[in-house]
Structure formats: structure tokens, C-alpha cells
Amino acid sequence: MTEQVILFDTTLRDGEQALAASLSVNAKLQIATALESLGIDIIEAGFPVSSPGDFDSVQQIARTVKHSRVCALARAVEADIDAAGQALRVADQFRIHTFISTSDIHVQSKLKRSFTDVLTMATGAIKHARRYTDDVEFSCEDAGRTPPDNLCRMVEAAINAGATTVNIPDTVGYTTPSEFGGIITDLFNRVPNIHKAIISVHCHDDLGLSVANSIAALEAGARQVEGTINGLGERAGNAALEEIMMILKTRQDRLGLHCRADASKLYRTSQQVAKLCNTPVQVNKAIVGANAFSHSSGIHQDGVLKSQNTYEIMTPESVGVPRNTLNMTSRSGRHVIKHRLGELGYHDHHYDLDGLYQRFLALADKKGQVFDYDLEALLFIQNQQTEGHYQLRQLHVQAGSNHFATASVELQIGEQIVTEAATGNGPVDSVYRAIERATGQPLNIQSFDIAAKGGGHDALGQVDITAEFNGRVFHGMGLSTDIIEAAAEARLYVHNLIWRQQQIDQQKQQQQGKEAV
Ligand code: KIV
Ligand code: ZN
């Protein structure tokens, strides 16, 4: 019998906080759904007190995800825990993850407190979090550099206060595998109530040891491991969950451990995260890199042709290098779409089949064949494009090499139809000026990227922009067979985010007004 390891994914929190531009709510939902379908046990969806946008995305993920437990981060202060509890309470079951630093260097230089104060704050926070849920995780930040006696005191106190999982992070990626495994062994030997909680580990990759340290901790008795897809995260990143999963699977003979997740979905999840986070996977990355299963030297190729296991310790199929057998065209019926979405991990509650099918037919008429990535894009991006406060009804552009471009746009803004025209120094510029007039919102466009989704002349164009408005930065995406239309949709996506942000701000003000009365 092998023992189960709980997989805790923090791509949307530790991973996201390291990205150049924050993810949109839709992108976060898409990643959370992929993680759920992969079989991740706990999804850390964000840090709700950090911004209204983060609060909103944690809430939407908590509402949507059913088969993984959703978790949110909170410092060991009541306001953070209240924000996490309020964002998560739409879910039947959820976890609050609260943390405070325990190393001397953090306690003295960052918190400017005594260790006893920190102990009191930690236990108070855990008790407060238990008012919202009986699933509370506590992390000793910088545990890897914490004096052993203090770490043992903190873990014992945290469990007594009600923490059901205690996490031991190597926050700065400083320890070596034997040292980190030793820290876990020491806790099991010295903390009297340790068996009342799950011991978790969370390792950073500053010295390239995060996965090795996590495995050493599992060998010493930890039963939850935290990490991210593709190893995204602060600085050099976190332990890559795809590597941990395949170590558990490939070396079950040695470790005697297993996890619930379905490794055959790893490649797809990795690709999705890489695209949405705009962070390509290095080609020689273990498990999911483009070269992870390619053999170059003649001697290796000869060996693999004679017997795969000469140079392969796992097969590409086991991590889901894709083989699509269904051709999706305008002749495909609803059941094909539903079936394919099921294979991709989406269930009835993730989409409205009728609406999606209409959008599928429109795209299939334009493109001929529709691929998996088109279908997923239709599911997520176009939901936003067609359901926002600002919608594109019509777009005309005239451009040529010797002239200014001229654009006219017709937008639906709430109940109103607004038409505007403008000239610009190119087609996108003229469309953006016309939209600025129609919406009355000048944006400072900070980045503009176009990527082809699929190959050939009929590929879909995806436009990604980051834009600043009133001091806040938003990320917008648009998708269309016409890149000018995709650019317009990406800009409208941002206007919709601004609109939703304004709604949230207004609700907050009204709430504060009521509380003041
Ligand atoms: O690295 C770290 O210590 C963290 C904690 C918040 C768990 O990310
Ligand atoms: Zn971390």
C-alpha cells in the first residue's frame, strides 16, 4: 500500500505574483479549471486582501471549482483573514492559509517584533480563521532559516490553536536536501502533537534544489507538497508540480507514495499556463519541455528504436503529449463539442452549450477546422467578449500605404448604441482612437502583442494588451480571425474590466457608507 501525498498548487498566488502583468479573472478561471481537471487537491487561488481584483477572482474560482478545494492566502492579521473568508464563503468547503515569518532575520528586521509576539499573532490568526472554516493551514515563513527550537515551539502552538495543516517553507531556497529533510525529521521527533496535523512543504528554487528538497521532506514524513505548474513563482520560482508528480509516479517503488492527480493532463496544463502567463517553457525543462522526450544522438535513437526504455524512463503519453483524433468542423454536432470538452476536462457547469455551439459554428464556417485551443478560447475569451458591458457591434477600417487609416466603430454600451469614427497612423491606432471617443476612457497602452493560434492563413489571431487607467494596470485579450477585430476586442476587454472594477469600488463605498451610519 502506498500513502497519498496531497498536492497543493499555488500557480495563481505565488506564481502569479511573480508575473510582469497580473492575470485577468478569465485567465485565472481558465487555469483553475485546468488544475481542477488535473486532479490537484488544493488550489491556492490568490490573496484576497491584496486588491479588489484578487478578491473577485478568488470568489469566482471558489464558485466555479467543485472537485478541488479552493484556498486563499492571508497574513496573520484579522483584516486579511476576513477578506479571505468572505471571498471563499461561496464554496461549500474551503481552506484559509495564514502565515507569519519565524526566522530571526525576518522577525527582527522585517517584523521588528519579538518571537513571543509573533507566536501570539500566529495563534490568534489561526483561531480567527477557524471561525470561518475547520480547514486552516498555517505557514512558518522562512522556516528553512528558523532556529530549530523556535520552529518546534511555533509548530506545536499552531496545532494547539487549530491549524490542520502546518507548512514548512524554504522561502529563500537556501537549504540542501539532507538539511531540509532533517528539519522535517526533527519536527516529527520533537513536536509532541505533530500527528494531529498534516505537515506540508513549500520550497523555492534559488539554488535549483526546490524539487529535491520537497522529495527529501516527503521521505521524512511530510504529506502535503506545494508547488506550481512549470515552476513559476517568486524569483527563481517554486517547486515544479509536474516534476513532483512524475517523481511520485516513476519512483513509487522507492518512495512508496502516490498522488490523486492525472499525469496524462500535465502537458496540456503546462502549455495553457505558459500561454496565459506569457512565460514560455524552456525547451529542456523536465517533463514538459519540447525536448523532454526527443532523442538526438544516433546512439540514443538507435537504442530507443530497439527498445524505448533504453533511454526513456517514462513515455510521452504518460504526461499527455496530445493526440487529437476528432476533427471538429461545421458538420460536427453538439455532442462532439460536448464530448471533446469533457475530454479536455470541462463539465456542464463550465459553459452554456447552446451559446458556445453557435460561436463554434460561426468560427468553423470561417476557419474550416476548429482545434482544441480554439474551443478553449471560445469558452473563455469569447464569453467575456460577448457578455461584457462594452460590446463591439460593427467595425470598418480603411487603410493603405500612403494614407492615414480611418476607422468607424459601433459599440453597445450597456443599453446604448454608440457610433464613433477617428483617423490614426495605422488601422489599430484609428480603431483605438474611435473606441476611446466612444467610451470616453483614455488608456495608456503599455504593451501590445499579437500571436497566431494555430497554423496557416486561417489561424486565429490573439491580441494581448496591458493598459493603464487611473493608476491601475489591466490585461486584455481578444481573439478573432481578423487581427484588427482581435485588437478591438482586447481593448474592449480592458474597458469591461475597468467597468467591473468601478462596480466593485461603488459597492464597497456603499457598504462603507452603510457601516458608517
Ligand atoms: O515562500 C513562502 O514562504 C510563501 C508563504 C506565504 C507560504 O510563499
Ligand atoms: Zn513561496
Short mmCIF file of C-alpha atoms and ligand atoms in Angstrom, two decimals:
data_model
loop_
_atom_site.label_atom_id
_atom_site.label_comp_id
_atom_site.label_asym_id
_atom_site.label_seq_id
_atom_site.Cartn_x
_atom_site.Cartn_y
_atom_site.Cartn_z
CA MET A 1 0.00 0.00 0.00
CA THR A 2 1.34 3.44 -0.90
CA GLU A 3 0.49 6.57 1.08
CA GLN A 4 -1.18 9.59 -0.53
CA VAL A 5 0.57 12.94 -0.90
CA ILE A 6 -1.72 15.99 -1.03
CA LEU A 7 -0.88 18.28 -3.96
CA PHE A 8 -1.23 22.00 -3.23
CA ASP A 9 -0.93 24.26 -6.25
CA THR A 10 0.00 27.93 -5.84
CA THR A 11 0.39 28.91 -9.52
CA LEU A 12 -2.37 31.51 -9.09
CA ARG A 13 -0.80 33.02 -5.95
CA ASP A 14 2.99 32.53 -5.67
CA GLY A 15 3.23 32.02 -9.44
CA GLU A 16 1.03 34.95 -10.36
CA GLN A 17 2.71 37.40 -8.01
CA ALA A 18 5.94 36.92 -10.00
CA LEU A 19 4.43 37.77 -13.42
CA ALA A 20 5.13 41.07 -15.15
CA ALA A 21 1.40 41.72 -15.71
CA SER A 22 -1.31 40.33 -13.47
CA LEU A 23 -3.71 37.79 -14.96
CA SER A 24 -7.29 38.66 -15.83
CA VAL A 25 -10.09 36.95 -13.92
CA ASN A 26 -10.88 34.89 -17.02
CA ALA A 27 -7.31 33.69 -17.37
CA LYS A 28 -7.27 32.73 -13.68
CA LEU A 29 -10.53 30.84 -14.06
CA GLN A 30 -9.12 29.01 -17.06
CA ILE A 31 -6.03 27.97 -15.07
CA ALA A 32 -8.10 26.97 -12.02
CA THR A 33 -10.32 24.79 -14.21
CA ALA A 34 -7.27 23.13 -15.75
CA LEU A 35 -5.84 22.46 -12.27
CA GLU A 36 -9.16 21.00 -11.13
CA SER A 37 -9.24 18.73 -14.16
CA LEU A 38 -5.62 17.69 -13.50
CA GLY A 39 -6.77 16.49 -10.07
CA ILE A 40 -4.96 18.99 -7.83
CA ASP A 41 -6.21 18.62 -4.24
CA ILE A 42 -5.86 22.24 -3.08
CA ILE A 43 -5.80 25.29 -5.35
CA GLU A 44 -4.44 28.47 -3.77
CA ALA A 45 -6.42 30.98 -5.82
CA GLY A 46 -4.97 34.27 -4.57
CA PHE A 47 -4.50 36.78 -1.79
CA PRO A 48 -7.92 38.49 -1.50
CA VAL A 49 -6.92 41.44 0.69
CA SER A 50 -4.25 42.49 -1.82
CA SER A 51 -6.69 44.02 -4.35
CA PRO A 52 -10.40 44.04 -5.26
CA GLY A 53 -9.45 42.20 -8.47
CA ASP A 54 -7.81 39.40 -6.48
CA PHE A 55 -10.81 39.21 -4.15
CA ASP A 56 -13.10 38.93 -7.15
CA SER A 57 -11.07 36.21 -8.86
CA VAL A 58 -10.77 34.12 -5.67
CA GLN A 59 -14.55 34.40 -5.27
CA GLN A 60 -15.24 33.38 -8.87
CA ILE A 61 -12.87 30.43 -8.62
CA ALA A 62 -14.44 29.35 -5.32
CA ARG A 63 -17.84 29.49 -7.01
CA THR A 64 -16.76 27.51 -10.09
CA VAL A 65 -14.35 24.83 -8.88
CA LYS A 66 -16.08 21.79 -7.39
CA HIS A 67 -13.58 18.92 -7.31
CA SER A 68 -10.55 20.63 -5.76
CA ARG A 69 -10.59 22.58 -2.51
CA VAL A 70 -10.05 26.30 -3.03
CA CYS A 71 -7.75 28.16 -0.66
CA ALA A 72 -6.77 31.81 -0.17
CA LEU A 73 -3.79 33.43 1.50
CA ALA A 74 -3.92 35.83 4.45
CA ARG A 75 -1.22 37.38 6.62
CA ALA A 76 -1.67 36.69 10.33
CA VAL A 77 -3.95 39.71 10.76
CA GLU A 78 -7.72 39.80 11.10
CA ALA A 79 -8.44 42.03 8.08
CA ASP A 80 -6.62 39.61 5.75
CA ILE A 81 -8.38 36.60 7.22
CA ASP A 82 -11.77 38.31 6.96
CA ALA A 83 -11.15 39.13 3.29
CA ALA A 84 -10.13 35.51 2.60
CA GLY A 85 -13.15 34.14 4.49
CA GLN A 86 -15.55 36.47 2.67
CA ALA A 87 -14.14 35.66 -0.77
CA LEU A 88 -14.25 31.92 -0.14
CA ARG A 89 -17.56 31.52 1.65
CA VAL A 90 -19.41 30.95 -1.67
CA ALA A 91 -17.78 27.47 -1.72
CA ASP A 92 -19.12 24.54 0.33
CA GLN A 93 -15.67 23.72 1.66
CA PHE A 94 -12.56 25.86 1.56
CA ARG A 95 -9.22 26.47 3.22
CA ILE A 96 -7.75 29.63 4.72
CA HIS A 97 -3.94 29.79 4.62
CA THR A 98 -2.41 32.21 7.08
CA PHE A 99 1.30 32.83 7.61
CA ILE A 100 3.92 34.77 9.53
CA SER A 101 7.72 34.80 9.49
CA THR A 102 9.58 32.78 12.09
CA SER A 103 13.31 33.19 11.25
CA ASP A 104 15.37 35.61 13.35
CA ILE A 105 16.25 37.70 10.32
CA HIS A 106 12.59 38.15 9.32
CA VAL A 107 11.25 38.55 12.88
CA GLN A 108 13.85 41.19 13.80
CA SER A 109 14.46 43.05 10.50
CA LYS A 110 11.11 42.75 8.74
CA LEU A 111 8.51 42.46 11.50
CA LYS A 112 10.55 44.30 14.19
CA ARG A 113 8.94 42.19 16.92
CA SER A 114 9.95 39.57 19.43
CA PHE A 115 9.47 35.88 18.67
CA THR A 116 6.91 35.70 21.52
CA ASP A 117 4.83 38.45 19.84
CA VAL A 118 4.94 36.52 16.58
CA LEU A 119 3.82 33.35 18.36
CA THR A 120 0.84 35.24 19.82
CA MET A 121 -0.07 36.75 16.43
CA ALA A 122 0.12 33.32 14.77
CA THR A 123 -2.12 31.56 17.27
CA GLY A 124 -4.60 34.48 17.29
CA ALA A 125 -4.79 34.38 13.49
CA ILE A 126 -5.34 30.63 13.39
CA LYS A 127 -8.16 30.88 15.94
CA HIS A 128 -9.73 33.71 13.97
CA ALA A 129 -9.53 31.70 10.72
CA ARG A 130 -11.19 28.73 12.44
CA ARG A 131 -14.32 30.90 12.81
CA TYR A 132 -14.73 30.65 9.03
CA THR A 133 -13.63 27.06 8.38
CA ASP A 134 -12.25 23.99 10.08
CA ASP A 135 -9.59 23.70 7.34
CA VAL A 136 -6.82 26.13 8.32
CA GLU A 137 -3.25 25.99 7.07
CA PHE A 138 -0.50 27.86 8.87
CA SER A 139 2.92 28.62 7.32
CA CYS A 140 6.11 29.49 9.19
CA GLU A 141 7.60 31.82 6.59
CA ASP A 142 11.38 31.32 6.19
CA ALA A 143 11.20 28.10 8.20
CA GLY A 144 14.35 26.90 6.41
CA ARG A 145 16.39 29.54 8.32
CA THR A 146 14.43 29.38 11.60
CA PRO A 147 16.28 28.16 14.74
CA PRO A 148 15.03 24.58 15.39
CA ASP A 149 13.79 25.31 18.93
CA ASN A 150 11.67 28.23 17.72
CA LEU A 151 10.31 26.22 14.80
CA CYS A 152 9.27 23.38 17.14
CA ARG A 153 7.58 25.87 19.52
CA MET A 154 5.72 27.52 16.66
CA VAL A 155 4.52 24.27 15.08
CA GLU A 156 3.28 22.93 18.42
CA ALA A 157 1.46 26.20 19.22
CA ALA A 158 -0.08 26.38 15.73
CA ILE A 159 -1.51 22.86 16.02
CA ASN A 160 -2.84 23.59 19.51
CA ALA A 161 -4.53 26.74 18.15
CA GLY A 162 -6.36 24.70 15.48
CA ALA A 163 -4.15 24.55 12.37
CA THR A 164 -4.95 21.34 10.49
CA THR A 165 -2.03 21.70 8.08
CA VAL A 166 1.31 23.22 9.06
CA ASN A 167 3.52 24.31 6.20
CA ILE A 168 7.32 24.49 6.41
CA PRO A 169 8.53 26.76 3.60
CA ASP A 170 12.09 27.15 2.43
CA THR A 171 11.11 30.67 1.43
CA VAL A 172 14.51 31.72 0.10
CA GLY A 173 15.58 28.35 -1.37
CA TYR A 174 18.59 28.16 0.94
CA THR A 175 18.65 24.61 2.32
CA THR A 176 20.11 21.45 0.83
CA PRO A 177 18.05 18.22 0.55
CA SER A 178 19.62 16.40 3.52
CA GLU A 179 19.34 19.56 5.65
CA PHE A 180 15.70 20.19 4.74
CA GLY A 181 14.75 16.53 5.19
CA GLY A 182 16.48 16.78 8.60
CA ILE A 183 14.30 19.75 9.60
CA ILE A 184 11.18 17.66 8.95
CA THR A 185 12.58 14.63 10.80
CA ASP A 186 13.44 16.88 13.75
CA LEU A 187 9.86 18.19 13.88
CA PHE A 188 8.45 14.65 13.86
CA ASN A 189 10.84 13.70 16.70
CA ARG A 190 10.34 16.75 18.89
CA VAL A 191 6.83 18.20 18.47
CA PRO A 192 4.50 16.18 20.74
CA ASN A 193 1.21 16.94 18.88
CA ILE A 194 2.64 16.73 15.34
CA HIS A 195 0.44 13.77 14.33
CA LYS A 196 -2.66 15.94 14.74
CA ALA A 197 -1.81 17.93 11.58
CA ILE A 198 -0.59 17.31 8.05
CA ILE A 199 2.94 18.57 7.57
CA SER A 200 3.38 20.41 4.29
CA VAL A 201 6.43 21.79 2.47
CA HIS A 202 6.84 24.74 0.13
CA CYS A 203 10.27 25.09 -1.47
CA HIS A 204 11.75 27.84 -3.63
CA ASP A 205 14.31 27.22 -6.33
CA ASP A 206 17.02 29.83 -5.71
CA LEU A 207 19.73 27.14 -5.72
CA GLY A 208 17.86 24.83 -8.10
CA LEU A 209 17.00 22.46 -5.21
CA SER A 210 13.29 23.03 -4.71
CA VAL A 211 12.11 19.67 -6.07
CA ALA A 212 14.95 17.72 -4.41
CA ASN A 213 14.20 19.43 -1.08
CA SER A 214 10.47 18.68 -1.41
CA ILE A 215 11.16 14.99 -2.09
CA ALA A 216 13.56 14.80 0.87
CA ALA A 217 10.78 16.25 3.06
CA LEU A 218 8.26 13.70 1.77
CA GLU A 219 10.74 10.93 2.58
CA ALA A 220 10.95 12.37 6.11
CA GLY A 221 7.16 12.26 6.60
CA ALA A 222 5.64 15.42 5.07
CA ARG A 223 2.38 14.54 3.33
CA GLN A 224 1.47 17.75 1.51
CA VAL A 225 3.70 19.34 -1.11
CA GLU A 226 3.25 22.83 -2.52
CA GLY A 227 4.38 23.96 -5.95
CA THR A 228 3.39 25.50 -9.25
CA ILE A 229 2.96 24.43 -12.84
CA ASN A 230 6.17 25.00 -14.82
CA GLY A 231 7.83 26.03 -11.54
CA LEU A 232 6.57 29.62 -11.80
CA GLY A 233 6.95 31.73 -8.66
CA GLU A 234 8.90 34.38 -6.79
CA ARG A 235 12.47 34.90 -8.11
CA ALA A 236 13.75 31.52 -9.41
CA GLY A 237 10.30 30.05 -8.80
CA ASN A 238 8.70 27.28 -6.75
CA ALA A 239 8.98 23.51 -6.95
CA ALA A 240 7.54 22.37 -10.30
CA LEU A 241 4.48 20.25 -9.57
CA GLU A 242 4.78 18.32 -12.85
CA GLU A 243 8.21 17.13 -11.71
CA ILE A 244 6.97 16.16 -8.24
CA MET A 245 4.03 14.25 -9.76
CA MET A 246 6.22 12.29 -12.14
CA ILE A 247 8.79 11.52 -9.43
CA LEU A 248 5.99 10.10 -7.27
CA LYS A 249 4.76 8.03 -10.19
CA THR A 250 8.05 6.92 -11.73
CA ARG A 251 9.79 6.18 -8.41
CA GLN A 252 6.84 4.79 -6.47
CA ASP A 253 8.99 1.68 -5.99
CA ARG A 254 11.40 3.70 -3.87
CA LEU A 255 9.17 6.31 -2.22
CA GLY A 256 6.02 4.27 -1.56
CA LEU A 257 3.89 7.37 -2.20
CA HIS A 258 1.23 8.38 -4.73
CA CYS A 259 -0.99 11.36 -5.54
CA ARG A 260 -4.55 11.66 -6.83
CA ALA A 261 -3.74 13.75 -9.91
CA ASP A 262 -3.92 12.51 -13.52
CA ALA A 263 -0.43 12.89 -15.01
CA SER A 264 -1.73 12.49 -18.56
CA LYS A 265 -3.11 16.04 -18.32
CA LEU A 266 0.25 17.57 -17.41
CA TYR A 267 1.44 18.59 -20.84
CA ARG A 268 -1.78 20.37 -21.68
CA THR A 269 -1.92 22.16 -18.34
CA SER A 270 1.69 23.26 -18.71
CA GLN A 271 1.01 24.65 -22.20
CA GLN A 272 -2.06 26.54 -21.02
CA VAL A 273 -0.24 28.09 -18.07
CA ALA A 274 2.71 29.04 -20.28
CA LYS A 275 0.42 30.78 -22.79
CA LEU A 276 -1.82 32.56 -20.32
CA CYS A 277 1.11 33.69 -18.17
CA ASN A 278 3.11 34.68 -21.22
CA THR A 279 6.05 32.66 -19.87
CA PRO A 280 7.35 30.06 -22.34
CA VAL A 281 8.62 26.72 -21.06
CA GLN A 282 12.37 26.22 -21.57
CA VAL A 283 12.94 23.51 -24.21
CA ASN A 284 14.97 21.25 -21.91
CA LYS A 285 12.57 21.56 -18.96
CA ALA A 286 11.96 18.17 -17.30
CA ILE A 287 8.61 16.51 -18.12
CA VAL A 288 7.00 19.30 -20.19
CA GLY A 289 9.83 20.89 -22.22
CA ALA A 290 9.77 20.48 -26.02
CA ASN A 291 12.89 18.29 -25.86
CA ALA A 292 11.89 16.25 -22.81
CA PHE A 293 11.15 13.21 -24.98
CA SER A 294 13.23 13.85 -28.09
CA HIS A 295 16.35 11.83 -28.78
CA SER A 296 19.08 13.45 -30.84
CA SER A 297 22.26 11.42 -30.86
CA GLY A 298 22.49 8.47 -33.26
CA ILE A 299 23.36 6.09 -30.42
CA HIS A 300 20.27 7.14 -28.42
CA GLN A 301 17.97 6.97 -31.45
CA ASP A 302 19.23 3.50 -32.25
CA GLY A 303 18.67 2.41 -28.64
CA VAL A 304 15.12 3.81 -28.49
CA LEU A 305 14.18 2.15 -31.78
CA LYS A 306 15.33 -1.20 -30.37
CA SER A 307 13.60 -0.69 -27.04
CA GLN A 308 12.05 2.56 -25.72
CA ASN A 309 13.18 2.01 -22.16
CA THR A 310 16.87 2.15 -23.11
CA TYR A 311 16.71 5.96 -22.88
CA GLU A 312 13.17 6.72 -21.66
CA ILE A 313 12.14 6.30 -18.01
CA MET A 314 8.54 7.37 -18.78
CA THR A 315 6.56 7.62 -22.01
CA PRO A 316 5.40 10.89 -23.64
CA GLU A 317 1.84 9.53 -23.48
CA SER A 318 2.05 9.26 -19.70
CA VAL A 319 2.31 13.07 -19.45
CA GLY A 320 -0.20 13.62 -22.25
CA VAL A 321 1.64 14.72 -25.33
CA PRO A 322 -1.54 15.35 -27.34
CA ARG A 323 -3.02 13.08 -29.97
CA ASN A 324 -6.28 14.57 -31.21
CA THR A 325 -8.44 12.10 -33.12
CA LEU A 326 -11.63 14.14 -33.50
CA ASN A 327 -11.99 16.50 -36.43
CA MET A 328 -14.18 19.44 -35.42
CA THR A 329 -15.78 21.22 -38.38
CA SER A 330 -19.09 22.97 -39.10
CA ARG A 331 -20.52 19.48 -39.76
CA SER A 332 -19.83 18.46 -36.13
CA GLY A 333 -22.86 18.25 -33.88
CA ARG A 334 -23.31 19.50 -30.33
CA HIS A 335 -22.45 16.07 -28.91
CA VAL A 336 -18.96 16.17 -30.50
CA ILE A 337 -18.29 19.53 -28.86
CA LYS A 338 -19.61 18.33 -25.51
CA HIS A 339 -17.59 15.11 -25.77
CA ARG A 340 -14.37 16.93 -26.67
CA LEU A 341 -14.89 19.47 -23.88
CA GLY A 342 -15.40 16.56 -21.46
CA GLU A 343 -12.08 15.05 -22.61
CA LEU A 344 -10.45 18.42 -22.05
CA GLY A 345 -11.82 18.46 -18.50
CA TYR A 346 -14.79 20.85 -18.83
CA HIS A 347 -18.18 19.88 -17.46
CA ASP A 348 -21.73 21.14 -17.97
CA HIS A 349 -21.47 23.79 -15.28
CA HIS A 350 -18.47 25.39 -17.02
CA TYR A 351 -20.35 26.52 -20.13
CA ASP A 352 -23.68 27.08 -21.84
CA LEU A 353 -23.71 24.54 -24.69
CA ASP A 354 -26.22 26.38 -26.90
CA GLY A 355 -24.35 29.69 -26.84
CA LEU A 356 -20.98 28.01 -27.22
CA TYR A 357 -22.21 25.89 -30.12
CA GLN A 358 -23.39 28.98 -32.03
CA ARG A 359 -19.97 30.58 -31.56
CA PHE A 360 -18.33 27.30 -32.59
CA LEU A 361 -20.35 27.18 -35.85
CA ALA A 362 -19.51 30.78 -36.68
CA LEU A 363 -15.81 30.05 -36.19
CA ALA A 364 -15.93 26.72 -38.05
CA ASP A 365 -17.52 28.50 -41.04
CA LYS A 366 -14.65 30.97 -41.11
CA LYS A 367 -11.80 28.53 -40.35
CA GLY A 368 -12.81 25.12 -41.66
CA GLN A 369 -11.30 23.07 -38.86
CA VAL A 370 -11.55 24.02 -35.19
CA PHE A 371 -8.83 22.79 -32.83
CA ASP A 372 -8.76 22.25 -29.07
CA TYR A 373 -7.15 25.60 -28.38
CA ASP A 374 -9.86 27.34 -30.48
CA LEU A 375 -12.54 25.62 -28.45
CA GLU A 376 -10.99 26.62 -25.14
CA ALA A 377 -10.50 30.16 -26.38
CA LEU A 378 -14.17 30.29 -27.41
CA LEU A 379 -15.13 29.05 -23.99
CA PHE A 380 -13.20 31.62 -22.02
CA ILE A 381 -12.24 34.61 -24.09
CA GLN A 382 -15.40 34.93 -26.10
CA ASN A 383 -17.59 34.54 -23.04
CA GLN A 384 -16.01 37.77 -21.92
CA GLN A 385 -16.16 39.34 -25.39
CA THR A 386 -19.85 38.72 -25.84
CA GLU A 387 -21.10 39.25 -22.32
CA GLY A 388 -19.39 42.46 -21.26
CA HIS A 389 -20.85 45.92 -20.66
CA TYR A 390 -19.00 47.14 -23.77
CA GLN A 391 -19.59 45.07 -26.90
CA LEU A 392 -18.38 45.51 -30.44
CA ARG A 393 -21.28 45.55 -32.91
CA GLN A 394 -19.55 46.77 -36.06
CA LEU A 395 -16.11 47.80 -37.19
CA HIS A 396 -14.96 49.35 -40.50
CA VAL A 397 -11.39 50.32 -41.30
CA GLN A 398 -9.85 51.88 -44.36
CA ALA A 399 -6.09 51.83 -44.59
CA GLY A 400 -3.47 51.99 -47.30
CA SER A 401 0.28 52.57 -47.54
CA ASN A 402 0.00 56.30 -48.45
CA HIS A 403 -2.87 57.41 -46.21
CA PHE A 404 -3.90 57.81 -42.67
CA ALA A 405 -6.16 54.95 -41.61
CA THR A 406 -9.80 55.74 -40.85
CA ALA A 407 -11.97 53.63 -38.57
CA SER A 408 -15.58 53.70 -37.50
CA VAL A 409 -16.90 51.61 -34.65
CA GLU A 410 -20.36 50.86 -33.38
CA LEU A 411 -20.43 49.78 -29.74
CA GLN A 412 -23.16 48.57 -27.47
CA ILE A 413 -22.51 50.24 -24.13
CA GLY A 414 -24.99 48.88 -21.64
CA GLU A 415 -28.37 49.68 -23.22
CA GLN A 416 -26.99 52.33 -25.60
CA ILE A 417 -25.60 52.09 -29.13
CA VAL A 418 -22.69 54.49 -29.66
CA THR A 419 -21.02 55.16 -33.03
CA GLU A 420 -17.70 56.98 -33.42
CA ALA A 421 -15.04 57.47 -36.08
CA ALA A 422 -11.40 58.52 -35.96
CA THR A 423 -8.24 58.65 -38.02
CA GLY A 424 -4.90 57.29 -36.91
CA ASN A 425 -1.46 56.41 -38.15
CA GLY A 426 -2.45 52.79 -38.78
CA PRO A 427 -5.57 50.60 -38.63
CA VAL A 428 -5.18 49.64 -34.95
CA ASP A 429 -4.40 53.21 -33.95
CA SER A 430 -7.51 54.53 -35.72
CA VAL A 431 -9.73 51.84 -34.14
CA TYR A 432 -8.28 52.57 -30.70
CA ARG A 433 -8.91 56.29 -31.12
CA ALA A 434 -12.51 55.64 -32.19
CA ILE A 435 -13.08 53.36 -29.18
CA GLU A 436 -11.53 55.97 -26.87
CA ARG A 437 -14.06 58.52 -28.14
CA ALA A 438 -16.96 56.11 -27.76
CA THR A 439 -16.06 55.02 -24.23
CA GLY A 440 -14.65 58.35 -23.01
CA GLN A 441 -11.82 56.39 -21.36
CA PRO A 442 -8.27 57.18 -22.47
CA LEU A 443 -6.00 54.19 -21.87
CA ASN A 444 -2.23 54.21 -21.68
CA ILE A 445 -1.36 51.11 -23.72
CA GLN A 446 1.81 49.64 -22.21
CA SER A 447 2.21 46.51 -24.29
CA PHE A 448 0.58 45.09 -27.40
CA ASP A 449 1.30 41.52 -28.59
CA ILE A 450 -0.17 39.54 -31.46
CA ALA A 451 0.15 35.75 -31.65
CA ALA A 452 -1.24 33.29 -34.17
CA LYS A 453 -3.25 30.46 -32.62
CA GLY A 454 -2.76 27.51 -34.94
CA GLY A 455 -1.05 27.48 -38.32
CA GLY A 456 -1.84 28.64 -41.85
CA HIS A 457 -3.62 31.64 -43.31
CA ASP A 458 -6.83 30.88 -41.38
CA ALA A 459 -5.19 30.84 -37.93
CA LEU A 460 -6.93 32.78 -35.17
CA GLY A 461 -5.12 35.93 -34.10
CA GLN A 462 -4.89 36.56 -30.37
CA VAL A 463 -4.09 40.08 -29.22
CA ASP A 464 -2.89 40.63 -25.67
CA ILE A 465 -2.53 44.13 -24.29
CA THR A 466 -1.67 45.67 -20.98
CA ALA A 467 -3.16 49.08 -20.40
CA GLU A 468 -3.07 51.57 -17.57
CA PHE A 469 -6.13 53.57 -16.49
CA ASN A 470 -6.25 55.81 -13.41
CA GLY A 471 -3.10 54.22 -11.98
CA ARG A 472 -4.26 50.60 -12.37
CA VAL A 473 -2.91 48.14 -14.91
CA PHE A 474 -5.29 45.79 -16.74
CA HIS A 475 -4.65 42.89 -19.10
CA GLY A 476 -6.96 42.39 -22.08
CA MET A 477 -7.26 39.61 -24.64
CA GLY A 478 -9.09 39.45 -27.93
CA LEU A 479 -9.45 36.63 -30.39
CA SER A 480 -10.62 36.66 -33.98
CA THR A 481 -9.70 35.51 -37.46
CA ASP A 482 -9.25 39.27 -38.15
CA ILE A 483 -6.40 40.76 -36.11
CA ILE A 484 -7.85 44.31 -36.19
CA GLU A 485 -11.06 42.95 -34.69
CA ALA A 486 -8.97 40.97 -32.15
CA ALA A 487 -7.19 44.23 -31.23
CA ALA A 488 -10.55 45.98 -30.77
CA GLU A 489 -11.83 43.11 -28.62
CA ALA A 490 -8.67 43.19 -26.48
CA ARG A 491 -9.23 46.90 -25.81
CA LEU A 492 -12.91 46.36 -25.02
CA TYR A 493 -11.91 43.54 -22.67
CA VAL A 494 -9.93 46.15 -20.70
CA HIS A 495 -12.89 48.60 -20.71
CA ASN A 496 -15.04 45.76 -19.33
CA LEU A 497 -12.51 45.09 -16.57
CA ILE A 498 -12.49 48.79 -15.70
CA TRP A 499 -16.27 48.84 -15.66
CA ARG A 500 -16.40 45.81 -13.36
CA GLN A 501 -13.75 47.37 -11.12
CA GLN A 502 -15.86 50.54 -10.90
CA GLN A 503 -18.88 48.44 -9.90
CA ILE A 504 -16.85 46.75 -7.14
CA ASP A 505 -15.50 50.12 -5.93
CA GLN A 506 -19.03 51.57 -5.86
CA GLN A 507 -20.38 48.59 -3.91
CA LYS A 508 -17.53 48.92 -1.45
CA GLN A 509 -18.22 52.63 -0.97
CA GLN A 510 -21.92 51.96 -0.41
CA GLN A 511 -21.04 49.24 2.07
CA GLN A 512 -18.66 51.58 3.92
CA GLY A 513 -21.35 54.28 3.89
CA LYS A 514 -23.84 51.88 5.49
CA GLU A 515 -21.31 50.82 8.12
CA ALA A 516 -20.52 54.48 8.93
CA VAL A 517 -24.26 55.11 9.54
O1 KIV B 1 7.55 31.22 0.24
C1 KIV B 1 6.81 31.37 1.22
O2 KIV B 1 7.21 31.33 2.38
C2 KIV B 1 5.40 31.62 0.95
C3 KIV B 1 4.47 31.58 2.10
C4 KIV B 1 3.41 32.61 2.02
C5 KIV B 1 3.92 30.20 2.23
O3 KIV B 1 5.01 31.77 -0.19
ZN ZN B 2 6.52 30.98 -1.65
#
